[in-house]
Coordinates of C-alpha atoms in Angstrom, one line a residue:
Chain X
M1 CA -18.4 12.9 24.8
P2 CA -16.9 15.8 23.0
V3 CA -13.5 14.8 21.7
T4 CA -10.9 17.1 22.2
I5 CA -7.6 17.8 20.1
D6 CA -4.8 19.6 21.5
Y7 CA -4.1 22.1 18.4
S8 CA -0.9 23.0 20.8
K9 CA 1.0 20.1 19.1
L10 CA -0.5 21.3 15.7
R11 CA 1.4 24.0 13.1
I12 CA -0.2 24.3 10.1
I13 CA 1.2 25.8 7.0
P14 CA -0.5 27.7 4.4
D15 CA 0.7 27.7 1.1
P16 CA 0.1 30.3 -2.1
D17 CA -2.8 27.6 -3.5
T18 CA -4.6 27.4 -0.1
R19 CA -3.8 30.5 1.8
E20 CA -7.2 31.4 0.7
W21 CA -9.3 28.1 1.9
W22 CA -7.8 29.0 5.3
D23 CA -8.7 32.8 5.4
A24 CA -11.9 31.5 4.8
T25 CA -12.4 28.7 7.4
R26 CA -11.1 32.1 10.1
Q27 CA -14.9 34.2 8.5
H28 CA -16.7 30.3 9.2
K29 CA -16.5 29.2 5.6
Y30 CA -16.0 26.2 4.1
L31 CA -14.6 26.4 0.5
V32 CA -14.0 24.2 -2.0
R33 CA -12.2 24.7 -5.7
R34 CA -14.0 25.7 -8.4
C35 CA -13.3 25.6 -12.4
N36 CA -14.3 28.9 -13.5
R37 CA -14.2 27.3 -17.2
C38 CA -15.9 24.2 -16.7
G39 CA -17.4 24.7 -12.6
H40 CA -16.5 21.2 -11.6
K41 CA -15.9 21.3 -8.3
W42 CA -13.0 19.4 -5.9
F43 CA -11.3 19.3 -2.5
P44 CA -8.7 19.7 -1.0
P45 CA -8.0 22.4 -2.6
N46 CA -4.3 22.4 -3.0
I47 CA -4.8 20.7 -6.6
P48 CA -3.9 23.2 -8.9
A49 CA -6.1 22.5 -12.0
C50 CA -9.3 21.4 -12.9
S51 CA -8.9 17.3 -13.8
K52 CA -11.7 17.7 -16.3
C53 CA -11.2 20.4 -18.8
M54 CA -7.8 20.9 -17.7
S55 CA -8.1 24.6 -16.7
M56 CA -6.0 26.6 -13.7
E57 CA -8.4 29.1 -14.3
I58 CA -9.6 28.3 -11.1
G59 CA -11.5 30.0 -7.7
W60 CA -14.1 29.3 -5.1
F61 CA -17.4 27.9 -4.7
E62 CA -18.7 28.6 -1.1
T63 CA -20.5 25.5 0.1
A64 CA -23.2 25.1 2.5
G65 CA -21.3 22.9 5.1
K66 CA -24.3 20.2 4.9
G67 CA -22.7 16.5 3.5
V68 CA -23.5 12.6 4.3
I69 CA -21.4 10.6 5.6
H70 CA -19.9 8.1 2.8
S71 CA -17.0 6.4 4.9
Y72 CA -15.2 7.2 8.4
V73 CA -12.8 5.1 9.9
V74 CA -12.2 4.9 13.7
V75 CA -8.6 5.9 15.2
V76 CA -8.1 3.9 18.8
Q77 CA -3.8 4.5 18.6
P78 CA -3.3 8.5 17.9
I79 CA 0.0 8.8 15.5
V80 CA -0.4 12.5 15.9
G81 CA 0.4 14.1 19.0
A82 CA -2.5 16.7 18.9
F83 CA -4.4 13.1 18.9
V84 CA -3.3 11.4 21.9
G85 CA -5.7 12.6 24.4
A86 CA -8.4 12.7 21.1
V87 CA -8.3 8.6 20.9
P88 CA -10.9 6.9 19.6
Y89 CA -12.3 9.3 17.3
V90 CA -14.0 9.5 14.3
V91 CA -12.6 10.6 10.9
A92 CA -15.6 10.4 8.2
V93 CA -15.4 11.2 4.4
I94 CA -18.3 13.6 3.7
E95 CA -20.2 14.2 0.3
L96 CA -21.7 17.5 0.0
D97 CA -24.9 18.0 -0.8
D98 CA -24.6 21.6 -2.6
C99 CA -21.8 19.7 -4.6
K100 CA -23.3 17.6 -7.2
E101 CA -22.4 17.8 -10.9
E102 CA -24.9 16.7 -13.6
D103 CA -22.7 14.4 -15.1
G104 CA -23.0 12.3 -11.6
S105 CA -19.9 13.5 -9.9
V106 CA -20.1 14.9 -6.2
T107 CA -17.3 16.4 -3.8
R108 CA -16.5 14.3 -0.6
V109 CA -14.4 16.4 1.6
A110 CA -12.7 14.8 5.4
G111 CA -12.6 16.0 8.9
V112 CA -12.9 14.5 12.3
L113 CA -16.0 14.1 14.0
T114 CA -17.1 16.2 17.3
N115 CA -19.2 12.8 17.7
D116 CA -17.9 9.5 19.2
E117 CA -18.9 6.3 17.2
T118 CA -21.4 5.0 18.9
E119 CA -23.6 8.3 17.3
V120 CA -22.0 7.9 13.6
A121 CA -22.9 5.5 10.5
I122 CA -22.8 5.6 6.8
G123 CA -25.5 7.6 5.3
L124 CA -26.2 10.3 8.3
P125 CA -26.1 13.8 7.6
C126 CA -23.7 15.9 8.7
E127 CA -22.8 19.8 9.4
V128 CA -19.4 21.5 10.0
L129 CA -18.3 23.9 12.1
F130 CA -15.5 25.7 13.0
E131 CA -13.2 25.5 16.2
A132 CA -10.5 28.3 17.3
T133 CA -7.0 26.3 17.8
N134 CA -3.7 28.0 19.4
D135 CA -2.4 29.6 16.4
P136 CA -5.2 33.0 15.7
K137 CA -4.0 32.3 11.7
I138 CA -5.6 28.9 11.5
V139 CA -9.4 27.6 12.7
M140 CA -10.0 24.2 11.9
P141 CA -13.1 22.9 10.8
R142 CA -15.2 19.6 12.1
W143 CA -18.0 17.5 11.7
R144 CA -21.0 16.8 13.9
V145 CA -24.2 14.7 13.1
S146 CA -27.2 16.8 12.4
G147 CA -29.8 14.6 12.3
S148 CA -31.0 10.9 11.6
A149 CA -31.3 9.1 8.5
E150 CA -32.9 5.8 6.8
N151 CA -30.5 3.3 5.4
T152 CA -27.7 4.1 7.6
W153 CA -24.9 1.4 7.4
K154 CA -22.8 1.1 11.1
F155 CA -19.6 -0.9 11.3
S156 CA -20.4 -4.4 13.0
E157 CA -17.3 -5.6 15.4
Chain A
M1 CA 1.3 -12.3 -25.6
G2 CA 3.9 -9.6 -25.2
A3 CA 6.8 -8.6 -27.7
L4 CA 9.4 -9.2 -24.6
T5 CA 7.4 -12.2 -22.7
D6 CA 10.6 -14.7 -21.5
K7 CA 13.3 -12.7 -22.9
Y8 CA 14.2 -11.6 -19.9
C9 CA 14.8 -13.2 -16.2
I10 CA 15.1 -12.7 -12.5
V11 CA 18.4 -14.7 -11.6
G12 CA 19.7 -12.9 -8.2
V13 CA 17.7 -12.9 -5.0
G14 CA 19.1 -11.9 -1.7
E15 CA 18.1 -9.7 1.8
T16 CA 19.8 -8.9 5.0
P17 CA 17.7 -9.9 7.9
Q18 CA 14.3 -8.1 9.1
M19 CA 15.6 -6.3 12.3
R20 CA 14.3 -4.0 14.0
P21 CA 16.5 -2.0 14.5
S22 CA 18.5 -2.6 12.7
N23 CA 21.7 0.0 14.0
R24 CA 22.8 0.2 10.5
T25 CA 22.8 2.0 7.9
T26 CA 21.3 1.9 5.1
L27 CA 24.1 1.9 3.1
S28 CA 25.6 -0.9 4.6
M29 CA 22.3 -3.1 4.9
A30 CA 21.9 -2.1 1.0
C31 CA 25.6 -3.7 0.1
E32 CA 25.0 -6.4 1.7
A33 CA 22.2 -7.1 0.0
V34 CA 23.3 -6.6 -3.6
T35 CA 26.1 -8.1 -2.9
K36 CA 23.9 -11.3 -1.6
A37 CA 22.2 -11.2 -4.7
M38 CA 24.6 -11.1 -6.9
M39 CA 26.4 -14.4 -4.8
D40 CA 23.1 -16.4 -5.1
A41 CA 23.6 -15.3 -9.0
G42 CA 26.7 -16.2 -9.6
L43 CA 27.9 -13.3 -11.5
A44 CA 30.8 -10.8 -10.2
A45 CA 31.7 -7.4 -10.0
S46 CA 32.5 -7.0 -14.0
D47 CA 28.9 -8.2 -14.7
I48 CA 26.9 -6.1 -13.1
D49 CA 26.4 -2.5 -15.2
G50 CA 23.0 -1.2 -13.9
M51 CA 21.4 0.0 -10.4
T52 CA 18.2 1.1 -9.7
S53 CA 16.6 1.7 -6.4
Y54 CA 13.2 2.9 -5.0
Q55 CA 12.9 5.4 -1.6
V56 CA 11.3 8.0 0.0
A57 CA 13.8 10.3 1.1
D58 CA 14.4 8.0 3.7
S59 CA 17.6 5.8 2.1
T60 CA 21.1 5.6 0.2
S61 CA 21.7 5.9 -3.1
S62 CA 22.5 3.6 -6.2
A63 CA 25.9 5.7 -7.0
H64 CA 26.8 5.4 -3.0
V65 CA 26.3 1.3 -3.5
A66 CA 27.4 0.5 -6.3
T67 CA 30.6 2.5 -5.8
A68 CA 31.1 1.4 -2.2
L69 CA 31.4 -2.0 -3.3
G70 CA 33.6 -1.2 -6.5
L71 CA 30.8 -1.5 -9.3
R72 CA 31.5 0.3 -12.7
L73 CA 28.2 0.9 -13.7
N74 CA 26.3 2.3 -17.0
Y75 CA 22.9 3.3 -15.7
C76 CA 21.8 4.5 -12.2
L77 CA 18.3 6.2 -11.0
D78 CA 16.5 6.0 -8.3
I79 CA 12.9 6.7 -8.1
F80 CA 10.8 8.2 -5.1
G81 CA 8.3 5.4 -4.7
G82 CA 6.9 2.8 -2.3
G83 CA 5.0 -0.4 -2.6
S84 CA 4.6 -1.3 -6.4
S85 CA 7.6 0.3 -7.2
T86 CA 9.7 -3.1 -6.9
E87 CA 7.5 -4.4 -10.4
A88 CA 7.5 -1.7 -12.0
L89 CA 11.8 -1.2 -12.1
V90 CA 11.4 -4.6 -13.1
A91 CA 9.7 -3.6 -16.1
H92 CA 12.1 -0.5 -16.0
A93 CA 15.0 -2.4 -16.7
I94 CA 13.6 -5.1 -19.0
G95 CA 13.1 -1.8 -21.0
L96 CA 16.8 -0.2 -20.4
I97 CA 18.4 -4.0 -21.4
E98 CA 16.1 -4.6 -24.8
A99 CA 17.2 -1.3 -25.7
G100 CA 21.1 -1.8 -25.2
Y101 CA 21.2 0.9 -21.7
A102 CA 22.6 -2.0 -19.7
K103 CA 23.2 -6.1 -19.4
T104 CA 22.0 -7.3 -16.1
I105 CA 20.6 -4.7 -13.4
V106 CA 20.0 -4.6 -10.0
C107 CA 16.8 -3.2 -8.0
F108 CA 17.3 -2.7 -4.5
R109 CA 15.3 -1.3 -1.3
S110 CA 16.9 -0.7 1.7
M111 CA 15.1 1.3 4.6
N112 CA 14.7 1.6 8.8
G113 CA 11.3 1.5 8.4
R114 CA 11.4 0.9 12.3
S115 CA 13.9 2.6 13.3
G116 CA 14.2 6.0 11.3
R117 CA 11.6 7.0 9.0
R118 CA 7.9 5.4 10.0
M119 CA 5.1 5.2 7.5
G120 CA 3.1 8.3 8.5
G121 CA 4.8 10.3 9.9
Q122 CA 5.6 8.5 13.3
I123 CA 8.9 9.4 15.3
P124 CA 10.5 5.9 16.1
G125 CA 9.3 6.1 19.8
G126 CA 5.6 7.1 19.4
P127 CA 3.2 9.6 18.0
I128 CA 4.6 12.9 16.4
P129 CA 5.2 15.5 19.4
V130 CA 4.2 18.5 17.1
A131 CA 3.8 17.9 13.8
T132 CA 3.9 20.1 11.3
A133 CA 1.7 20.1 7.7
M134 CA 2.1 21.1 5.1
D135 CA 1.5 20.4 0.9
D136 CA -1.1 17.4 1.3
N137 CA -0.6 17.5 5.2
Q138 CA -3.0 20.4 5.2
F139 CA -5.3 18.5 4.1
N140 CA -5.0 15.4 6.5
M141 CA -2.7 15.9 9.5
G142 CA -5.3 18.2 11.0
W143 CA -8.0 15.4 11.6
G144 CA -5.8 13.3 12.9
W145 CA -5.5 11.0 9.9
T146 CA -2.0 10.4 8.3
T147 CA -1.2 6.6 8.3
P148 CA -1.6 4.3 5.5
A149 CA -4.2 2.4 8.1
Q150 CA -6.3 5.6 8.7
R151 CA -6.3 6.1 5.0
F152 CA -6.9 2.5 3.7
G153 CA -9.3 2.1 6.5
M154 CA -12.0 4.7 5.0
S155 CA -11.7 2.4 1.7
A156 CA -11.8 -0.7 4.0
M157 CA -15.0 0.8 5.5
R158 CA -17.3 1.3 2.6
Y159 CA -15.8 -1.6 1.6
L160 CA -17.9 -3.6 4.7
R161 CA -20.9 -1.5 3.9
D162 CA -21.4 -2.3 0.0
T163 CA -20.0 -5.7 -0.5
G164 CA -21.4 -7.3 3.0
C165 CA -18.0 -8.1 2.9
T166 CA -16.7 -8.6 7.6
T167 CA -13.6 -8.6 8.8
K168 CA -13.2 -12.4 9.1
A169 CA -12.5 -12.3 5.3
F170 CA -9.2 -10.1 7.3
A171 CA -9.0 -12.5 9.3
E172 CA -8.2 -15.4 6.7
I173 CA -5.7 -13.2 5.2
A174 CA -4.1 -12.1 8.0
V175 CA -3.8 -16.3 8.8
A176 CA -2.9 -18.0 5.6
H177 CA 0.1 -15.9 5.6
R178 CA 0.9 -16.6 9.8
Y179 CA 0.4 -19.9 8.6
H180 CA 3.3 -19.6 5.7
A181 CA 5.6 -17.7 8.1
S182 CA 5.1 -20.1 10.5
L183 CA 7.5 -22.2 7.7
N184 CA 9.8 -19.5 6.4
P185 CA 12.8 -19.9 9.6
K186 CA 13.3 -16.0 8.3
A187 CA 9.8 -14.2 9.3
R188 CA 9.6 -12.3 12.1
L189 CA 6.2 -13.9 13.6
R190 CA 6.0 -17.5 13.3
S191 CA 3.4 -18.5 15.7
P192 CA 0.5 -19.6 14.2
I193 CA -2.9 -17.7 14.5
T194 CA -6.4 -18.7 14.2
I195 CA -9.6 -16.3 12.8
D196 CA -10.3 -15.9 16.6
D197 CA -6.6 -14.8 17.5
H198 CA -7.4 -12.4 14.5
Q199 CA -10.9 -11.2 15.9
R200 CA -9.5 -10.3 19.5
S201 CA -6.2 -8.5 18.6
R202 CA -6.4 -5.0 19.8
W203 CA -7.8 -2.1 17.5
V204 CA -5.9 0.2 15.3
V205 CA -8.2 2.4 13.3
K206 CA -11.2 0.3 12.4
P207 CA -11.8 -1.5 10.9
F208 CA -8.7 -2.3 11.0
R209 CA -7.0 -4.7 13.8
L210 CA -3.3 -5.3 15.0
L211 CA -3.2 -8.5 12.8
D212 CA -4.4 -6.6 10.2
C213 CA -1.7 -4.7 10.1
C214 CA 2.4 -5.5 8.3
Q215 CA 5.0 -5.1 10.2
E216 CA 7.8 -2.1 10.2
T217 CA 11.2 -3.8 9.9
D218 CA 15.0 -2.2 9.2
V219 CA 15.8 -4.4 6.3
A220 CA 17.4 -4.2 2.8
A221 CA 16.3 -6.6 -0.3
A222 CA 18.1 -6.7 -3.9
I223 CA 16.8 -8.3 -7.0
I224 CA 18.9 -9.2 -10.4
V225 CA 17.3 -8.5 -13.9
T226 CA 18.8 -9.8 -17.4
S227 CA 18.7 -11.2 -20.4
R228 CA 18.1 -14.6 -21.1
E229 CA 20.6 -15.5 -22.7
R230 CA 22.7 -14.7 -19.9
A231 CA 20.8 -16.3 -17.6
Y232 CA 21.2 -19.7 -19.0
D233 CA 24.4 -19.3 -17.8
L234 CA 24.0 -18.4 -14.5
R235 CA 23.9 -20.4 -10.7
H236 CA 20.0 -20.9 -10.5
P237 CA 17.7 -22.1 -13.5
P238 CA 16.2 -19.7 -14.8
V239 CA 13.0 -17.6 -13.4
F240 CA 10.7 -16.0 -16.5
I241 CA 9.4 -12.5 -16.9
M242 CA 6.0 -13.1 -18.8
G243 CA 3.7 -9.7 -18.3
G244 CA 2.9 -7.2 -15.6
Y245 CA 1.9 -3.7 -15.2
A246 CA 4.3 -1.3 -13.8
R247 CA 2.5 1.7 -12.0
T248 CA -0.1 1.7 -13.5
M249 CA -2.8 4.3 -11.8
T250 CA -6.6 5.2 -11.4
E251 CA -8.1 9.0 -13.1
A252 CA -7.7 10.4 -9.4
P253 CA -4.9 10.5 -7.1
Q254 CA -5.0 8.5 -3.9
W255 CA -6.2 11.6 -1.9
N256 CA -8.9 12.7 -3.3
Y257 CA -11.7 10.5 -2.0
S258 CA -14.1 12.1 -4.6
R259 CA -13.4 9.3 -7.1
P260 CA -16.6 7.6 -7.6
V261 CA -15.8 4.4 -5.9
L262 CA -13.8 4.2 -2.8
H263 CA -12.3 1.0 -3.1
Y264 CA -12.3 0.8 -7.1
V265 CA -8.6 -0.2 -7.1
A266 CA -5.9 0.2 -9.8
G267 CA -5.2 -2.9 -10.0
N268 CA -8.9 -3.1 -12.2
Y269 CA -7.1 -0.7 -15.0
G270 CA -4.0 -3.2 -15.4
W271 CA -4.8 -6.7 -15.2
K272 CA -6.0 -7.8 -18.9
R273 CA -2.4 -5.9 -19.9
A274 CA -0.8 -8.6 -17.5
F275 CA -2.4 -11.4 -18.4
G276 CA -2.8 -10.8 -22.6
M277 CA 1.4 -10.4 -22.2
A278 CA 2.2 -13.4 -20.4
G279 CA -0.9 -15.6 -22.6
I280 CA -2.0 -17.1 -19.8
S281 CA -5.2 -16.9 -17.3
H282 CA -6.0 -16.6 -14.1
S283 CA -6.5 -21.0 -14.1
D284 CA -2.9 -21.0 -15.0
V285 CA -1.3 -19.6 -11.5
D286 CA -0.3 -21.6 -9.0
F287 CA -0.1 -19.4 -6.4
V288 CA 0.1 -15.6 -6.4
S289 CA 1.9 -12.8 -3.8
C290 CA -0.4 -10.3 -3.1
Y291 CA 0.7 -6.8 -1.0
D292 CA -0.2 -7.4 2.2
A293 CA 0.7 -4.0 4.1
F294 CA -2.6 -5.0 5.2
T295 CA -4.7 -8.1 5.0
F296 CA -7.6 -5.9 3.4
T297 CA -4.7 -4.4 0.6
T298 CA -4.5 -8.1 -0.4
L299 CA -8.0 -8.5 -0.6
I300 CA -9.4 -5.8 -3.0
Q301 CA -5.9 -6.8 -5.2
L302 CA -7.3 -10.2 -5.7
E303 CA -10.8 -8.7 -6.9
A304 CA -8.9 -5.9 -8.7
N305 CA -6.7 -8.1 -10.3
G306 CA -9.9 -10.4 -11.5
F307 CA -9.5 -13.2 -9.4
C308 CA -13.0 -13.3 -8.4
G309 CA -15.9 -10.9 -9.0
P310 CA -16.6 -7.5 -7.7
G311 CA -17.6 -7.6 -4.1
E312 CA -16.8 -11.1 -4.1
A313 CA -13.3 -11.3 -2.2
G314 CA -14.7 -11.5 1.1
E315 CA -16.4 -15.4 0.0
F316 CA -13.4 -15.9 -2.2
V317 CA -10.5 -15.9 0.4
K318 CA -13.4 -18.3 2.7
G319 CA -11.7 -21.5 4.3
G320 CA -8.0 -21.3 4.0
R321 CA -8.0 -20.9 -0.1
L322 CA -5.0 -18.4 0.3
Q323 CA -3.0 -21.1 2.5
I324 CA -0.3 -23.4 1.1
D325 CA -1.9 -27.0 -0.5
H326 CA -5.3 -25.2 -1.3
E327 CA -6.4 -23.2 -4.1
L328 CA -4.2 -20.1 -4.3
P329 CA -1.4 -20.0 -1.9
S330 CA -0.9 -16.4 -1.6
N331 CA 2.5 -14.7 0.5
L332 CA 4.7 -17.9 0.6
S333 CA 6.8 -16.0 2.5
G334 CA 4.6 -15.0 5.1
G335 CA 4.4 -11.3 3.0
H336 CA 4.8 -7.7 5.2
L337 CA 2.1 -8.9 7.8
S338 CA 4.4 -12.0 9.1
E339 CA 7.5 -11.8 8.0
G340 CA 8.9 -7.8 7.4
Y341 CA 8.6 -5.1 5.2
T342 CA 10.5 -4.2 2.6
H343 CA 8.3 -2.1 0.4
G344 CA 7.3 -5.0 -1.8
V345 CA 10.9 -6.5 -2.7
Q346 CA 10.5 -10.1 -0.3
M347 CA 7.5 -11.1 -2.4
V348 CA 9.0 -11.0 -5.4
I349 CA 12.0 -13.0 -3.4
E350 CA 9.9 -15.4 -2.1
N351 CA 8.2 -16.0 -5.3
V352 CA 11.5 -16.1 -7.4
R353 CA 13.2 -19.1 -5.0
Q354 CA 9.6 -21.1 -5.0
L355 CA 9.4 -20.8 -9.0
R356 CA 13.1 -22.2 -9.2
H357 CA 11.9 -25.2 -5.9
R358 CA 14.2 -23.8 -3.6
A359 CA 12.4 -22.0 -1.1
D360 CA 14.6 -21.5 2.2
D361 CA 12.9 -24.1 3.9
A362 CA 13.8 -26.2 7.4
C363 CA 14.2 -29.1 4.0
P364 CA 18.0 -30.3 4.3
E365 CA 18.1 -30.5 0.9
W366 CA 16.5 -27.5 -0.3
R367 CA 19.2 -26.2 -2.0
E368 CA 19.2 -28.4 -4.2
G369 CA 15.9 -28.4 -4.5
R370 CA 14.9 -31.8 -3.2
H371 CA 11.9 -30.5 -0.9
T372 CA 9.4 -32.7 1.7
Y373 CA 6.2 -31.0 0.8
D374 CA 5.5 -32.0 4.6
R375 CA 4.2 -29.1 6.3
S376 CA 4.4 -30.2 9.9
K377 CA 8.4 -31.1 9.2
G378 CA 8.0 -27.0 8.0
C379 CA 8.8 -27.8 4.3
R380 CA 6.4 -24.7 2.3
Q381 CA 7.7 -25.0 -1.4
V382 CA 4.4 -25.3 -3.1
K383 CA 4.7 -28.5 -5.4
N384 CA 4.5 -28.3 -9.2
A385 CA 5.0 -24.5 -8.2
R386 CA 5.0 -23.1 -12.4
I387 CA 3.4 -19.6 -12.5
C388 CA 3.3 -17.4 -10.2
C389 CA 0.7 -13.5 -10.5
G390 CA 2.7 -10.9 -8.1
M391 CA 0.3 -7.8 -7.7
A392 CA 1.5 -5.0 -5.9
W393 CA -0.1 -1.6 -4.6
G394 CA 1.0 1.6 -3.8
W395 CA -2.0 3.2 -2.9
E396 CA -5.9 2.5 -3.8
N397 CA -4.4 4.4 -7.0
M398 CA -1.6 2.8 -8.1
A399 CA -0.6 -0.9 -8.7
S400 CA 2.3 -3.3 -10.6
C401 CA 1.9 -7.0 -11.0
L402 CA 4.7 -9.2 -12.0
I403 CA 3.7 -12.8 -14.0
L404 CA 6.8 -15.0 -13.6
R405 CA 7.5 -18.9 -14.4
G406 CA 9.9 -20.8 -13.5
I407 CA 11.6 -23.6 -16.6
A408 CA 8.5 -26.2 -15.6
A409 CA 6.4 -24.0 -16.8

């Protein structure tokens, strides 16, 4: 069953470091930060400096929005009003396919899956999609499982 | 050994009851806790010249508390912080006294953690009706991922996957800490539980069940640090500060889930310094406290602080190892899981009481340091308690530690 979020109960306030990121999601683009000096990429985008080389000359990298589930939780007791009708829902940390760097570092992002927990496992591929909210200025990225994989791991109760 | 090992002591401890709700201000509760800690130490108002506290924009200040009680301070400071701050303020007090800025310092935490500001931003009555997300929250509130349970659960889930550990290991911790709470008249939850009780409790956020999560309480607690020379004249046998580490951090912030191993937490970077400073090894430790915001935070810190190897914590805690009269008793007051939640102070307080051999249990003569060691009669004093290692957790990325000893060690 698709997980429905009541965005009328959520107000996102972009700031000078994140406005361009929210502008991009409105155009259905998923960005991560990129250092203009050394190329290191990171998320979340409100971190204003490169932790590899300390540069503050930073830009953006548009990812393909595809990755692999690195970990997840299943929220059963809601805390944020917008999600009261959505429980149980899955939040995952996703390792992006196109953000692997030569020194072995990777960029991971987080988001809510559209899938319910029976369809989710660590190791499964997933992809981003974009969801309109009540605020015309805010489009919210979501993620969905996009295929199968070997050697997945699933939480067993 | 560290240059200041055993030179400073914790001489007074005190706290309010664990309440929900308190119907009191954080100022009122803090005054009570500070006063009780001073009475416990046998210190007069003129003896206290330093006060520090920590908070997350949810509490009163040192200046308010000190002036309310008529204390004239040479030093006061309130820091921003939660778990791992108690031990850091002890380290800070040592530095201040050593440098001559103050002689005797009270550190407190006062919070209406249930009836006031709740963790993760919930209002007292339940979910946030309309949530406003700014700053870091832009990148978690929109995915319904705000509370410590939800955040730490992400590391815990990956830990289960990477190590083969199961939630039965979480249960061992819940059971041990609850058993200790059953011996603590001050604890909120005192009915012993079993592994099965844990496994049957309702889900909060998988992989955490209700019995994996700490209490939310309204409480204030205080401890007093002074020099060894002053400590000898006070009411109780001194408890010596052997070593520690203070708000040690990983290289990546907690909210950076790109860190190479999600469950490689800050304690890994600290424990060699603490044990080196104290001049002891793990086998010298008679009991521990281990910050139990969740069962998992205890589990992962035992591993991070070298009590077992990487990935071994699940095996390590099996068979009641953390229970009193077993190899490594943990959180003897019941901890955050069962006694109540004070953002870490109560663990230091309990460790001090244990090392004085004055656990405030059901033994008629505990005040004189005489215990029956009969658990069926409510004694929770660890026999021959000499050295304790207290491990504290801020987030995955921040941790503190305090190794203490009593006079017999």
